[in-house]
PDB file of C-alpha atoms in Angstrom:
ATOM      1  CA  THR A  11     203.103 -74.186 -34.572  1.00 66.00           C
ATOM      2  CA  TRP A  12     204.375 -77.476 -33.241  1.00 70.00           C
ATOM      3  CA  VAL A  13     207.197 -79.026 -35.248  1.00 75.00           C
ATOM      4  CA  ASP A  14     208.081 -82.694 -34.895  1.00 83.00           C
ATOM      5  CA  GLN A  15     211.455 -82.661 -36.609  1.00 84.00           C
ATOM      6  CA  GLN A  16     212.151 -86.258 -35.594  1.00 90.00           C
ATOM      7  CA  TRP A  17     208.869 -87.564 -36.960  1.00 93.00           C
ATOM      8  CA  LEU A  18     210.338 -90.394 -39.037  1.00 96.00           C
ATOM      9  CA  ALA A  19     212.388 -91.767 -36.138  1.00 95.00           C
ATOM     10  CA  GLN A  20     209.268 -91.815 -34.003  1.00 94.00           C
ATOM     11  CA  VAL A  21     207.227 -93.548 -36.719  1.00 95.00           C
ATOM     12  CA  LEU A  22     209.932 -96.205 -37.139  1.00 96.00           C
ATOM     13  CA  TYR A  23     210.256 -96.684 -33.397  1.00 95.00           C
ATOM     14  CA  TYR A  24     206.493 -96.964 -33.072  1.00 96.00           C
ATOM     15  CA  GLY A  25     206.467 -99.585 -35.822  1.00 97.00           C
ATOM     16  CA  ALA A  26     209.118-101.578 -33.997  1.00 96.00           C
ATOM     17  CA  TRP A  27     207.249-101.265 -30.710  1.00 96.00           C
ATOM     18  CA  SER A  28     203.969-102.313 -32.375  1.00 97.00           C
ATOM     19  CA  ALA A  29     205.622-105.344 -33.955  1.00 97.00           C
ATOM     20  CA  GLY A  30     207.656-106.576 -31.008  1.00 95.00           C
ATOM     21  CA  GLY A  31     207.206-104.381 -27.974  1.00 96.00           C
ATOM     22  CA  TYR A  32     210.059-102.902 -26.013  1.00 94.00           C
ATOM     23  CA  ARG A  33     212.373-105.799 -26.857  1.00 96.00           C
ATOM     24  CA  LEU A  34     212.267-105.051 -30.579  1.00 96.00           C
ATOM     25  CA  LEU A  35     212.450-101.326 -29.887  1.00 95.00           C
ATOM     26  CA  ALA A  36     215.598-101.830 -27.811  1.00 94.00           C
ATOM     27  CA  ALA A  37     217.070-104.164 -30.423  1.00 96.00           C
ATOM     28  CA  LEU A  38     216.469-101.601 -33.185  1.00 96.00           C
ATOM     29  CA  SER A  39     218.063 -98.835 -31.140  1.00 95.00           C
ATOM     30  CA  ALA A  40     221.051-101.029 -30.289  1.00 94.00           C
ATOM     31  CA  LEU A  41     221.413-102.004 -33.954  1.00 96.00           C
ATOM     32  CA  LEU A  42     221.382 -98.359 -35.035  1.00 96.00           C
ATOM     33  CA  VAL A  43     224.007 -97.285 -32.501  1.00 95.00           C
ATOM     34  CA  THR A  44     226.170-100.345 -33.114  1.00 95.00           C
ATOM     35  CA  SER A  45     226.018 -99.972 -36.881  1.00 96.00           C
ATOM     36  CA  GLY A  46     227.270 -96.406 -36.612  1.00 95.00           C
ATOM     37  CA  PHE A  47     230.336 -97.474 -34.689  1.00 96.00           C
ATOM     38  CA  GLY A  48     230.782-100.505 -36.931  1.00 96.00           C
ATOM     39  CA  VAL A  49     230.883 -98.310 -40.036  1.00 96.00           C
ATOM     40  CA  LEU A  50     233.311 -95.966 -38.293  1.00 95.00           C
ATOM     41  CA  ALA A  51     235.637 -98.889 -37.541  1.00 97.00           C
ATOM     42  CA  MET A  52     235.308-100.160 -41.104  1.00 96.00           C
ATOM     43  CA  VAL A  53     236.257 -96.756 -42.527  1.00 95.00           C
ATOM     44  CA  MET A  54     239.365 -96.692 -40.373  1.00 96.00           C
ATOM     45  CA  LEU A  55     240.346-100.223 -41.354  1.00 96.00           C
ATOM     46  CA  ARG A  56     239.841 -99.458 -45.052  1.00 94.00           C
ATOM     47  CA  ARG A  57     242.073 -96.410 -44.668  1.00 93.00           C
ATOM     48  CA  GLY A  58     244.886 -98.567 -43.301  1.00 95.00           C
ATOM     49  CA  VAL A  59     244.506 -97.929 -39.588  1.00 96.00           C
ATOM     50  CA  PRO A  60     245.838-100.975 -37.712  1.00 97.00           C
ATOM     51  CA  PRO A  61     243.005-103.056 -36.219  1.00 97.00           C
ATOM     52  CA  SER A  62     244.122-102.452 -32.635  1.00 97.00           C
ATOM     53  CA  ARG A  63     244.047 -98.675 -33.166  1.00 97.00           C
ATOM     54  CA  ALA A  64     240.739 -98.809 -35.020  1.00 96.00           C
ATOM     55  CA  PHE A  65     239.299-100.737 -32.082  1.00 96.00           C
ATOM     56  CA  ALA A  66     240.761 -98.256 -29.579  1.00 97.00           C
ATOM     57  CA  TRP A  67     239.418 -95.220 -31.445  1.00 96.00           C
ATOM     58  CA  THR A  68     236.010 -96.820 -31.915  1.00 95.00           C
ATOM     59  CA  LEU A  69     235.903 -97.717 -28.230  1.00 95.00           C
ATOM     60  CA  ALA A  70     236.903 -94.154 -27.317  1.00 95.00           C
ATOM     61  CA  ALA A  71     234.159 -92.725 -29.536  1.00 92.00           C
ATOM     62  CA  PHE A  72     231.641 -95.076 -27.972  1.00 93.00           C
ATOM     63  CA  ALA A  73     232.781 -94.161 -24.459  1.00 93.00           C
ATOM     64  CA  VAL A  74     232.329 -90.462 -25.202  1.00 92.00           C
ATOM     65  CA  SER A  75     228.788 -91.034 -26.465  1.00 90.00           C
ATOM     66  CA  LEU A  76     227.776 -93.664 -23.917  1.00 87.00           C
ATOM     67  CA  GLY A  77     225.362 -91.336 -22.142  1.00 84.00           C
ATOM     68  CA  ASN A  78     223.530 -90.736 -25.417  1.00 83.00           C
ATOM     69  CA  THR A  79     222.935 -94.276 -26.615  1.00 82.00           C
ATOM     70  CA  GLY A  80     219.504 -94.888 -25.175  1.00 84.00           C
ATOM     71  CA  MET A  81     216.298 -95.507 -27.122  1.00 88.00           C
ATOM     72  CA  ARG A  82     215.962 -92.031 -28.560  1.00 90.00           C
ATOM     73  CA  ALA A  83     215.594 -90.531 -32.005  1.00 91.00           C
ATOM     74  CA  GLN A  84     219.271 -89.659 -32.039  1.00 92.00           C
ATOM     75  CA  SER A  85     220.085 -93.356 -32.411  1.00 95.00           C
ATOM     76  CA  PHE A  86     219.282 -92.890 -36.101  1.00 96.00           C
ATOM     77  CA  ALA A  87     222.020 -90.247 -36.339  1.00 96.00           C
ATOM     78  CA  TYR A  88     224.837 -92.693 -35.530  1.00 96.00           C
ATOM     79  CA  PRO A  89     224.704 -94.664 -38.782  1.00 97.00           C
ATOM     80  CA  CYS A  90     223.922 -91.488 -40.735  1.00 98.00           C
ATOM     81  CA  ILE A  91     227.056 -89.646 -39.620  1.00 96.00           C
ATOM     82  CA  ALA A  92     229.175 -92.763 -40.092  1.00 97.00           C
ATOM     83  CA  LEU A  93     227.849 -93.282 -43.628  1.00 97.00           C
ATOM     84  CA  THR A  94     228.388 -89.614 -44.429  1.00 98.00           C
ATOM     85  CA  ILE A  95     231.984 -89.793 -43.234  1.00 96.00           C
ATOM     86  CA  TRP A  96     232.529 -93.017 -45.186  1.00 96.00           C
ATOM     87  CA  LEU A  97     231.209 -91.539 -48.434  1.00 97.00           C
ATOM     88  CA  ILE A  98     233.293 -88.386 -48.095  1.00 97.00           C
ATOM     89  CA  VAL A  99     236.499 -90.150 -47.064  1.00 95.00           C
ATOM     90  CA  ASP A 100     236.054 -92.734 -49.811  1.00 94.00           C
ATOM     91  CA  ASP A 101     235.666 -89.939 -52.364  1.00 96.00           C
ATOM     92  CA  SER A 102     238.593 -87.855 -51.124  1.00 93.00           C
ATOM     93  CA  HIS A 103     241.229 -89.685 -53.158  1.00 88.00           C
ATOM     94  CA  ALA A 104     239.409 -89.529 -56.489  1.00 92.00           C
ATOM     95  CA  ASP A 105     240.179 -86.769 -58.979  1.00 90.00           C
ATOM     96  CA  ARG A 106     236.484 -86.294 -59.653  1.00 94.00           C
ATOM     97  CA  LEU A 107     233.292 -86.810 -57.712  1.00 96.00           C
ATOM     98  CA  ARG A 108     232.491 -90.512 -57.649  1.00 96.00           C
ATOM     99  CA  ALA A 109     228.986 -91.600 -58.573  1.00 96.00           C
ATOM    100  CA  ARG A 110     228.471 -93.383 -55.248  1.00 97.00           C
ATOM    101  CA  THR A 111     229.286 -90.189 -53.346  1.00 97.00           C
ATOM    102  CA  TRP A 112     225.857 -88.932 -54.424  1.00 98.00           C
ATOM    103  CA  LEU A 113     224.430 -91.499 -51.995  1.00 98.00           C
ATOM    104  CA  VAL A 114     225.173 -88.934 -49.311  1.00 98.00           C
ATOM    105  CA  ILE A 115     222.079 -87.008 -50.474  1.00 98.00           C
ATOM    106  CA  PRO A 116     219.516 -89.701 -49.488  1.00 98.00           C
ATOM    107  CA  VAL A 117     221.468 -90.274 -46.272  1.00 98.00           C
ATOM    108  CA  LEU A 118     221.129 -86.572 -45.426  1.00 98.00           C
ATOM    109  CA  VAL A 119     217.421 -86.543 -46.335  1.00 97.00           C
ATOM    110  CA  PHE A 120     216.759 -89.561 -44.101  1.00 98.00           C
ATOM    111  CA  TRP A 121     218.833 -87.955 -41.363  1.00 97.00           C
ATOM    112  CA  ALA A 122     216.907 -84.671 -41.712  1.00 95.00           C
ATOM    113  CA  ASN A 123     213.693 -86.510 -40.904  1.00 95.00           C
ATOM    114  CA  THR A 124     215.051 -88.435 -37.939  1.00 96.00           C
ATOM    115  CA  HIS A 125     217.306 -86.043 -36.016  1.00 93.00           C
ATOM    116  CA  GLY A 126     218.376 -82.407 -36.018  1.00 90.00           C
ATOM    117  CA  SER A 127     222.067 -83.256 -35.931  1.00 93.00           C
ATOM    118  CA  VAL A 128     221.747 -83.436 -39.719  1.00 95.00           C
ATOM    119  CA  LEU A 129     222.980 -79.832 -39.613  1.00 94.00           C
ATOM    120  CA  LEU A 130     226.424 -81.189 -38.753  1.00 96.00           C
ATOM    121  CA  GLY A 131     226.349 -83.687 -41.625  1.00 97.00           C
ATOM    122  CA  ALA A 132     225.057 -81.177 -44.160  1.00 97.00           C
ATOM    123  CA  ALA A 133     227.722 -78.655 -43.176  1.00 97.00           C
ATOM    124  CA  MET A 134     230.428 -81.323 -43.334  1.00 98.00           C
ATOM    125  CA  VAL A 135     229.394 -82.389 -46.854  1.00 98.00           C
ATOM    126  CA  ALA A 136     228.978 -78.813 -48.079  1.00 98.00           C
ATOM    127  CA  LEU A 137     232.418 -77.762 -46.810  1.00 98.00           C
ATOM    128  CA  TYR A 138     234.041 -80.850 -48.285  1.00 98.00           C
ATOM    129  CA  ALA A 139     232.363 -80.342 -51.670  1.00 98.00           C
ATOM    130  CA  LEU A 140     233.173 -76.627 -51.724  1.00 97.00           C
ATOM    131  CA  TYR A 141     236.811 -77.342 -50.924  1.00 97.00           C
ATOM    132  CA  ARG A 142     236.995 -79.980 -53.673  1.00 97.00           C
ATOM    133  CA  SER A 143     235.325 -77.647 -56.173  1.00 97.00           C
ATOM    134  CA  LEU A 144     237.762 -74.826 -55.429  1.00 96.00           C
ATOM    135  CA  ARG A 145     240.680 -77.238 -55.564  1.00 95.00           C
ATOM    136  CA  ALA A 146     239.559 -78.491 -58.984  1.00 95.00           C
ATOM    137  CA  VAL A 147     239.387 -74.921 -60.291  1.00 95.00           C
ATOM    138  CA  ALA A 148     242.824 -74.159 -58.854  1.00 95.00           C
ATOM    139  CA  ARG A 149     244.384 -77.095 -60.656  1.00 93.00           C
ATOM    140  CA  GLY A 150     242.595 -76.163 -63.895  1.00 93.00           C
ATOM    141  CA  ASP A 151     240.157 -79.068 -63.976  1.00 92.00           C
ATOM    142  CA  ARG A 152     237.006 -77.178 -64.910  1.00 89.00           C
ATOM    143  CA  ARG A 153     235.033 -80.383 -65.556  1.00 94.00           C
ATOM    144  CA  ALA A 154     235.487 -81.664 -61.995  1.00 94.00           C
ATOM    145  CA  ALA A 155     234.391 -78.443 -60.277  1.00 96.00           C
ATOM    146  CA  PRO A 156     230.654 -78.263 -61.187  1.00 96.00           C
ATOM    147  CA  PRO A 157     229.607 -81.631 -59.664  1.00 97.00           C
ATOM    148  CA  PHE A 158     231.332 -80.717 -56.406  1.00 97.00           C
ATOM    149  CA  ALA A 159     229.728 -77.261 -56.484  1.00 97.00           C
ATOM    150  CA  LEU A 160     226.310 -78.860 -57.011  1.00 98.00           C
ATOM    151  CA  LEU A 161     226.909 -81.203 -54.076  1.00 98.00           C
ATOM    152  CA  ALA A 162     227.893 -78.189 -51.953  1.00 98.00           C
ATOM    153  CA  ILE A 163     224.509 -76.623 -52.766  1.00 98.00           C
ATOM    154  CA  LEU A 164     222.388 -79.758 -52.409  1.00 98.00           C
ATOM    155  CA  ALA A 165     223.804 -80.902 -49.064  1.00 98.00           C
ATOM    156  CA  PRO A 166     222.424 -77.964 -47.044  1.00 96.00           C
ATOM    157  CA  ALA A 167     219.180 -78.127 -49.040  1.00 96.00           C
ATOM    158  CA  CYS A 168     218.631 -81.658 -47.702  1.00 96.00           C
ATOM    159  CA  VAL A 169     217.958 -80.161 -44.275  1.00 94.00           C
ATOM    160  CA  ALA A 170     214.689 -78.746 -45.668  1.00 93.00           C
ATOM    161  CA  CYS A 171     213.587 -82.062 -47.234  1.00 92.00           C
ATOM    162  CA  THR A 172     211.053 -82.705 -44.505  1.00 91.00           C
ATOM    163  CA  PRO A 173     207.268 -82.277 -44.348  1.00 89.00           C
ATOM    164  CA  TYR A 174     207.996 -78.839 -42.877  1.00 85.00           C
ATOM    165  CA  GLY A 175     210.128 -77.663 -45.796  1.00 85.00           C
ATOM    166  CA  ALA A 176     212.246 -74.579 -45.200  1.00 78.00           C
ATOM    167  CA  GLY A 177     210.252 -73.882 -42.038  1.00 76.00           C
ATOM    168  CA  ILE A 178     212.314 -76.544 -40.299  1.00 76.00           C
ATOM    169  CA  VAL A 179     215.321 -74.210 -40.331  1.00 73.00           C
ATOM    170  CA  SER A 180     213.692 -71.754 -37.923  1.00 70.00           C
ATOM    171  CA  TYR A 181     212.891 -74.643 -35.581  1.00 68.00           C
TER     172      TYR A 181
END
């Protein structure tokens, strides 16, 4: 059976191509890649990293990925991983799971339908949530643990939120 794991990225790219040809397709891809690095820089700046260092680290990250920034489905992964990192880092200083941290679930579902690197994001969220749940139990905060535990379960489940369901895992 043929599996098109990146189906949504291809549909969106086709829509862009239909609406504006290769120019719009290239612009969309460039916007996706750029937005990922822009969010990464913003996260660093919000965390107190000096602007010159944030620029240097963002430039270094871009340089490492330069060979993978063409018009491909993986362009959709750049903003997804950056948003996932932002939501986790933003939540890391709260005693309890913040309501906006749940936004990571639709990000992971979108990512699951655009690129297979969602496995990295789902694992990152699950490990973070599991750690926070165990930490809450260790400090005796039994009310904070269950939401983190639920997030640790839901994050990997997002990988299967595609038209292929759990069959996507074997792909």
